[in-house]
Short mmCIF file of C-alpha atoms in Angstrom, two decimals:
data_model
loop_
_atom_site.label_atom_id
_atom_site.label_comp_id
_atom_site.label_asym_id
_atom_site.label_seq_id
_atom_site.Cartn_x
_atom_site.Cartn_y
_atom_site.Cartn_z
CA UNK Q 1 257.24 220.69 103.16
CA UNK Q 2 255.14 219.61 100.38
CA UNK Q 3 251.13 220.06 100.93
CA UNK Q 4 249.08 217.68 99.98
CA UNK Q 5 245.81 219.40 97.61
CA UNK Q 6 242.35 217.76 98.27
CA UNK Q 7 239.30 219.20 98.37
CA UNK Q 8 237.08 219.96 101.72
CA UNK Q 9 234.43 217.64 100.67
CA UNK Q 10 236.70 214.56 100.25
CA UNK Q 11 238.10 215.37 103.42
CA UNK Q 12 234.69 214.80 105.52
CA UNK Q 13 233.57 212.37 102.96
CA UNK Q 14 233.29 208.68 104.48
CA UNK Q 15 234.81 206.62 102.05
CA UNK Q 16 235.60 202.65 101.87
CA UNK Q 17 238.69 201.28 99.74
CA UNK Q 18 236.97 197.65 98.56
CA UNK Q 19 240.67 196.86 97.07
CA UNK Q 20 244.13 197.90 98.27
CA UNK Q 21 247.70 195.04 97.82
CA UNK Q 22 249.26 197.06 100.74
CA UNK Q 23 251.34 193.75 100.90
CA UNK Q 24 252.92 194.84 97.83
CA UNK Q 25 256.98 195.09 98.10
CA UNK Q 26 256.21 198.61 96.49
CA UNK Q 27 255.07 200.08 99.95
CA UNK Q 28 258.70 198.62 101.18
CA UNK Q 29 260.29 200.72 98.79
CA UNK Q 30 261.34 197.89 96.64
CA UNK Q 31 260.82 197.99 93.32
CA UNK Q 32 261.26 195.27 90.54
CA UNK Q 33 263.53 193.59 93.36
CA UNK Q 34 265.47 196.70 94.12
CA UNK Q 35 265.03 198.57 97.49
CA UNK Q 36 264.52 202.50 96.40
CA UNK Q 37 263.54 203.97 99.65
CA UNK Q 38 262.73 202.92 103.19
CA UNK Q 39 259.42 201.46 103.83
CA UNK Q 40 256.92 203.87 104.21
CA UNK Q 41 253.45 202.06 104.43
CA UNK Q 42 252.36 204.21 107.30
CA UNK Q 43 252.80 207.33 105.37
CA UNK Q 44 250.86 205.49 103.17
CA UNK Q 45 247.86 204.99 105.47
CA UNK Q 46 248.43 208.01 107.11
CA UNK Q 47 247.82 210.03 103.87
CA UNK Q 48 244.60 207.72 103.56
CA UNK Q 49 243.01 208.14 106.55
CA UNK Q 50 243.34 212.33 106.31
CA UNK Q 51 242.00 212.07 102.93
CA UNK Q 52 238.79 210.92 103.73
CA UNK Q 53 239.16 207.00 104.23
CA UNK Q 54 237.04 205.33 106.82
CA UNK Q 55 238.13 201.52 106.10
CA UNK Q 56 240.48 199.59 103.84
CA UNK Q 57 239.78 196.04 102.74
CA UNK Q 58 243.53 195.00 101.94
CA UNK Q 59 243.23 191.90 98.72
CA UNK Q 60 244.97 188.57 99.66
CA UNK Q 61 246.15 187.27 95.95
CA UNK Q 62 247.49 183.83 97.45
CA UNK Q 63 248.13 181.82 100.71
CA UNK Q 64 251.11 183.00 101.05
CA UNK Q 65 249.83 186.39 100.94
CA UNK Q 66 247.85 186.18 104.60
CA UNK Q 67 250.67 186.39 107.16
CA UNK Q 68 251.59 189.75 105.69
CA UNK Q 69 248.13 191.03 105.42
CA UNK Q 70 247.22 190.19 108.80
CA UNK Q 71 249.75 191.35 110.47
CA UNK Q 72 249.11 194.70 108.82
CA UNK Q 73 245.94 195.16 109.52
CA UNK Q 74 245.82 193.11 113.21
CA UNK Q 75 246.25 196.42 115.23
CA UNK Q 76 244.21 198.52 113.50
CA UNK Q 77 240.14 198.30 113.39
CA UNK Q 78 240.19 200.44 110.19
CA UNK Q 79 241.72 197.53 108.23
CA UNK Q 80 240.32 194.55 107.32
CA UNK Q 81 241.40 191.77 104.61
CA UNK Q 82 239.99 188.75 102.28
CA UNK Q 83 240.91 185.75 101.61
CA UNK Q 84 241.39 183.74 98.79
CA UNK Q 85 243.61 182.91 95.36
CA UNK Q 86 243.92 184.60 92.50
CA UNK Q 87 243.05 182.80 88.96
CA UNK Q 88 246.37 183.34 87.75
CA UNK Q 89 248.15 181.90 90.78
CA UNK Q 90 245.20 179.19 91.26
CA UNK Q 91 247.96 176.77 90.28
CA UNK Q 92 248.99 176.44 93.59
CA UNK Q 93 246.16 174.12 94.05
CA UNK Q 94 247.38 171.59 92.43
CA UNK Q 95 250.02 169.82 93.62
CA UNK Q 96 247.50 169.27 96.81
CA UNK Q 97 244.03 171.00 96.71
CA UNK Q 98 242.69 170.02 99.98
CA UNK Q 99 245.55 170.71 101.82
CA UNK Q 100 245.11 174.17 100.43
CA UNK Q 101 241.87 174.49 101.12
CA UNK Q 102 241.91 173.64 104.17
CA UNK Q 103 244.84 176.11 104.93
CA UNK Q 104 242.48 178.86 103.46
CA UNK Q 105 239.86 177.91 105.81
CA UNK Q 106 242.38 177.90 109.02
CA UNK Q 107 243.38 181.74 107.91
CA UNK Q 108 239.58 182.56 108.14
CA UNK Q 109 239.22 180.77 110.72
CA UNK Q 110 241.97 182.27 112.89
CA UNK Q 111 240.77 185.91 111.62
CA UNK Q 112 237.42 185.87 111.50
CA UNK Q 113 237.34 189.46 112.82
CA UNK Q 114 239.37 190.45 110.20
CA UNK Q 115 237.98 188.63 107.21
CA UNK Q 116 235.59 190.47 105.09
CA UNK Q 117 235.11 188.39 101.98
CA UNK Q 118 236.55 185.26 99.83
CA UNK Q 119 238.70 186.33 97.08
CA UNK Q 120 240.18 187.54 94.86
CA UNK Q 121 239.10 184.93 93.01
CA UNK Q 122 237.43 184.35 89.55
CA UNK Q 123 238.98 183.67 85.79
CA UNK Q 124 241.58 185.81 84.29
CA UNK Q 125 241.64 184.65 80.59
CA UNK Q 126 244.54 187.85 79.52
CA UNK Q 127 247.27 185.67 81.75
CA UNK Q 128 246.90 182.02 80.87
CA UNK Q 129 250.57 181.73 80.45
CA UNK Q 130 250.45 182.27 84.48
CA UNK Q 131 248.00 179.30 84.94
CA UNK Q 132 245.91 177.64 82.10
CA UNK Q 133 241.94 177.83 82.00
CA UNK Q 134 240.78 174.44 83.33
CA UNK Q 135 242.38 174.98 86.32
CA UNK Q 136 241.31 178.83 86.92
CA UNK Q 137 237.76 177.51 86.53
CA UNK Q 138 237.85 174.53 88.85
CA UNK Q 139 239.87 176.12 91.44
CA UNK Q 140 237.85 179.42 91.10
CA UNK Q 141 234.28 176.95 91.57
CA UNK Q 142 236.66 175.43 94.75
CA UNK Q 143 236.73 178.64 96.55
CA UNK Q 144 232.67 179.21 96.09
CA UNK Q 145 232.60 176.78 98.88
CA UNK Q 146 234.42 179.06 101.32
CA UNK Q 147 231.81 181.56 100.73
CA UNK Q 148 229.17 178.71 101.78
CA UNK Q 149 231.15 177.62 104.72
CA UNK Q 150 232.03 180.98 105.67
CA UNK Q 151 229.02 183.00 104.90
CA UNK Q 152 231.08 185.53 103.55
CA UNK Q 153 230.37 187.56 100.11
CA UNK Q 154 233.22 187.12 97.32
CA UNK Q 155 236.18 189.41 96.07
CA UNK Q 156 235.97 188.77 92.34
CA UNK Q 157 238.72 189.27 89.57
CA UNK Q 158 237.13 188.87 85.47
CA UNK Q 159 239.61 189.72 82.96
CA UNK Q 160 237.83 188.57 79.42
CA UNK Q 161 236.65 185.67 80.23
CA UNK Q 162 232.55 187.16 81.30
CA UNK Q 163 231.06 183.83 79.78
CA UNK Q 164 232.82 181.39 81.87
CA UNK Q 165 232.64 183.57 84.73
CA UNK Q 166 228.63 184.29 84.59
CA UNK Q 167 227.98 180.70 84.04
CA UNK Q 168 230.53 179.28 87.03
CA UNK Q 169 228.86 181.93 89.15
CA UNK Q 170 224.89 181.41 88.14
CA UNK Q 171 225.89 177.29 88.59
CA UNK Q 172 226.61 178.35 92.22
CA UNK Q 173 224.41 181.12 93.37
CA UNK Q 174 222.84 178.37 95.78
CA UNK Q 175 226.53 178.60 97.54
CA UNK Q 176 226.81 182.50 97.67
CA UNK Q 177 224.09 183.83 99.97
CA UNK Q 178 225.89 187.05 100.37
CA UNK Q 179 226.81 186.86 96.54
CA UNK Q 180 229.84 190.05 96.06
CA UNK Q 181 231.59 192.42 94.30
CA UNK Q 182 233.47 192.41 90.89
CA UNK Q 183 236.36 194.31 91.22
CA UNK Q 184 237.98 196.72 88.74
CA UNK Q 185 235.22 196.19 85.79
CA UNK Q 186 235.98 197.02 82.62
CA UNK Q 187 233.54 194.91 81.06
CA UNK Q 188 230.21 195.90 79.05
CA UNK Q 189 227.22 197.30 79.64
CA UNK Q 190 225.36 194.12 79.33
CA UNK Q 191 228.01 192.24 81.41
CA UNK Q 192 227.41 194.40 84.32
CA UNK Q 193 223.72 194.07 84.55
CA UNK Q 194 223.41 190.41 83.66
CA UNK Q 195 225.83 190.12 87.35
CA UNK Q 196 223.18 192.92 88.86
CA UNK Q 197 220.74 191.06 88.01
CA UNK Q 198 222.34 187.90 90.11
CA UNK Q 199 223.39 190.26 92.27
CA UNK Q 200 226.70 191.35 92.68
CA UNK Q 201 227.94 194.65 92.52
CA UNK Q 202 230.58 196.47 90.34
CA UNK Q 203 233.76 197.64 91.62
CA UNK Q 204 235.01 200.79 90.04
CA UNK Q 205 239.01 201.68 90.23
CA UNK Q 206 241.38 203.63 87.68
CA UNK Q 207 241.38 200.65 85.33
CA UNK Q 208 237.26 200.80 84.91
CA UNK Q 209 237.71 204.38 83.54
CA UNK Q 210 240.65 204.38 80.70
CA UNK Q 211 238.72 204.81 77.86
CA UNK Q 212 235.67 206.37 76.57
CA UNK Q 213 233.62 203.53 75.89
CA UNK Q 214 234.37 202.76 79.38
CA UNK Q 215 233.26 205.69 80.75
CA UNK Q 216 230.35 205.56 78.66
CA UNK Q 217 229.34 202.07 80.39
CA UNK Q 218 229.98 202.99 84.10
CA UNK Q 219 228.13 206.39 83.66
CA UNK Q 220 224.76 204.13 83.24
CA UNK Q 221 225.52 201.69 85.89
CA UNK Q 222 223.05 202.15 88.63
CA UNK Q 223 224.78 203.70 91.80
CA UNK Q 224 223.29 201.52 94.23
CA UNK Q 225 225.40 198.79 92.46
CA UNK Q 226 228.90 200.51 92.55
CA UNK Q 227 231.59 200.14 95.05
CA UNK Q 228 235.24 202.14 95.05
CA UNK Q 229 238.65 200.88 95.19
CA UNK Q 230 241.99 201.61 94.27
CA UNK Q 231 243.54 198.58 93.55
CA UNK Q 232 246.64 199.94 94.67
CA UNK Q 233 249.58 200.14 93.96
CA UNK Q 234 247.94 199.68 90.37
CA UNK Q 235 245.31 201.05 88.21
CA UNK Q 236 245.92 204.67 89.04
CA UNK Q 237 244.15 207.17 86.52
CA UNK Q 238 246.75 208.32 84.62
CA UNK Q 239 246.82 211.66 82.54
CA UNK Q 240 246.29 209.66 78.60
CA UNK Q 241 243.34 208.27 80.86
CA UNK Q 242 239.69 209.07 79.28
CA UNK Q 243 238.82 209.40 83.19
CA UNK Q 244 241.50 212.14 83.37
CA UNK Q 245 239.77 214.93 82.76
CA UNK Q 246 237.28 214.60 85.48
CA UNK Q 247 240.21 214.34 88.13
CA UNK Q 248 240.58 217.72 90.60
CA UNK Q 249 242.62 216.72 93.06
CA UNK Q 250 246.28 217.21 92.75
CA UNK Q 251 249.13 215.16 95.60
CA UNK Q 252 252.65 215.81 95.19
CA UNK Q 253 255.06 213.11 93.91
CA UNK Q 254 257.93 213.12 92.88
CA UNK Q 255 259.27 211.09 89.77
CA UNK Q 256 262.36 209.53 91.16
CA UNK Q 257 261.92 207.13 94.24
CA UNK Q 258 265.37 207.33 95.14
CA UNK Q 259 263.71 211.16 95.99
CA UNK Q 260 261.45 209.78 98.37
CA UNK Q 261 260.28 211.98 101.50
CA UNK Q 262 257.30 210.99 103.63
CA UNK Q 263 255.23 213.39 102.81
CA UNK Q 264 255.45 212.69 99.03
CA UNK Q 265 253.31 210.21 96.50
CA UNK Q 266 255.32 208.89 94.06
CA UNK Q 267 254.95 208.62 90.34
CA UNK Q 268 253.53 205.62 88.80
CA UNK Q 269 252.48 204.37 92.60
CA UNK Q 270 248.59 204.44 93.50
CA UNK Q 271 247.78 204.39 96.87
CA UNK Q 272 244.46 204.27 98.73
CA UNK Q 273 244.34 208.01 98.81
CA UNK Q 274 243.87 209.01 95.31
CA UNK Q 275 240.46 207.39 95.71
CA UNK Q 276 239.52 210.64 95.56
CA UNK Q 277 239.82 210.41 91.77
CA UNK Q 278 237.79 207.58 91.52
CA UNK Q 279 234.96 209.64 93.09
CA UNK Q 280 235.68 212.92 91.20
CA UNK Q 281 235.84 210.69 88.04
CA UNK Q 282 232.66 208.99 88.72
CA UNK Q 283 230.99 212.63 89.38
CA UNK Q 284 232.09 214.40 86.01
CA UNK Q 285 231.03 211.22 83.87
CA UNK Q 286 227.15 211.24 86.06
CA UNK Q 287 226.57 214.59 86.41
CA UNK Q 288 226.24 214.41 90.32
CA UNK Q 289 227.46 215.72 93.67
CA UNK Q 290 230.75 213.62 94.59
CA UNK Q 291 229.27 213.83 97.94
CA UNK Q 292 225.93 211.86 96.87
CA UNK Q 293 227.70 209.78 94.87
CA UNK Q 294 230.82 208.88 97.86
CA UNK Q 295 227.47 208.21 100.49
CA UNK Q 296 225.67 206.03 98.25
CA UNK Q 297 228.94 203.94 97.77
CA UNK Q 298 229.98 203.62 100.82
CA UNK Q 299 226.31 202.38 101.86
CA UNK Q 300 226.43 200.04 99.09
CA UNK Q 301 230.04 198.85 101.27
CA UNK Q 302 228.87 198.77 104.42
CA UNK Q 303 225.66 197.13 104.05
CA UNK Q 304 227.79 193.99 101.91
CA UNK Q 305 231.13 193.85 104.15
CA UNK Q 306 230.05 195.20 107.42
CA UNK Q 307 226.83 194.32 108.10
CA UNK Q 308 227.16 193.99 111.99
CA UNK Q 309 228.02 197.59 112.06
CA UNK Q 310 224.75 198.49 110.55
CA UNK Q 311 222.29 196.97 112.51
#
């Protein structure tokens, strides 16, 4: 039986994944449209809880996207979910925006338990072929209002498009009382603290830590400002990664997913526990205790998407 490698610490670290698509047709064993192996999301969670995983918040892209999410995480007080559209599938809007609204606010509204945060929402300026600018920014402005309604901090998605973003969200800030997190930065220096300074926190995954000049930018962001998250099953740090070199922790996979066994990652696949290398990345590049580090962010988590169980 394969073993999988982690160190003690991560083990009896508490740790909070801000970011996981478990509704992904990946954890099904489907692949581009082609079923590979048998569904095996419980493996999944099962290797995430042992390796040091205390809660998941599971990303809802789309409406369509709820149903599955909360019927994942309905039985299980360790999961929890946003809610929200994505910029590139903001389109959706259009053909009746406050019918869609207003089925956004019934899914809160019937899982309020469950619902942690609005989102993913923001701009995404890399895929306009998927849905063209105007409409990202007036549908991503929309959703602000759940977080006013809702009183619920926001699940936010940038991809080059800061300027925009900054000035939709600065507009607003009278609508976001709990303000949020932006998820998978891998913006500047000066992008992250001008969205400190309002605020929000940054939420470091595989994709923040590619390159150098990343790496150079997250090493100086304050750590009472980070979050982690996978994004799973993307952004994993992969081995031409800058991050790579920081990474200890080893999990078995194997390269074919027709060679699936449960107790096997596989290739090319993130999943929620190789947040461990988030952690051990984020240690090398600051020159501090994974331990501090993993306590700090999971603070930072709790005191933004659990609040209740803090006081």
């Amino acid at each position: 039986m394969r073993r999988l490698i982690t160190t003690r610490a991560i083990k009896m670290m508490k740790i909070i994944d801000i970011g996981a698509n478990l509704t992904d047709p990946m954890y099904q064993g489907i692949y581009n449209g082609t079923a590979k192996h048998e569904p095996d999301l419980s493996h999944v969670l099962k290797r995430g809880w042992a390796g040091g995983l205390d809660k998941i918040i599971v990303t809802v892209g789309t409406l369509s996207d709820c149903e599955p999410t909360f019927e994942i995480v309905k039985n299980d007080d360790r999961l929890f979910a946003t809610v929200g559209c994505h910029p590139t599938r903001c389109g959706e809007f259009v053909a009746d925006p406050e019918v869609y609204f207003a089925s956004l606010c019934q899914q809160i509204e019937q899982h309020r338990e469950k619902v942690v945060a609005i989102g993913e929402c923001g701009l995404d300026y890399d895929r306009l072929h998927f849905c063209e600018k105007e409409i990202q920014q007036k549908y991503f402005e929309k959703q602000l209002e759940l977080a006013e309604k809702f009183n619920l901090p926001l699940f936010l998605h940038c991809r080059n498009a800061h300027d925009d973003f900054a000035e939709i969200l600065l507009r607003n800030l009278d609508k976001i009382p709990k303000r949020g997190v932006v998820h998978t930065f891998d913006g500047t220096l000066e992008a992250a603290e001008a969205l400190i300074s309002a605020g929000f926190y940054i939420g470091i995954n595989g994709c923040s830590l590619k390159t150098e000049e990343n790496l150079t930018v997250v090493a100086k962001i304050p750590d009472q400002w980070i979050m982690v998250e996978t994004d799973s099953p993307w952004c994993e740090i992969r081995p031409s990664h800058a991050g790579s070199k920081h990474v200890k922790t080893k999990y078995p996979a194997v390269k074919k997913k027709e060679k699936w066994e449960p107790e096997s990652l596989i290739a090319g696949r993130c999943e929620p526990v190789m947040i461990s290398h988030v952690l051990e990345v984020l240690s090398g590049i600051k020159g501090k205790p994974i331990v501090e580090l993993a306590d700090q962010y999971y603070t930072n988590t709790m005191k933004m998407f659990f609040p209740k169980q803090i006081e």
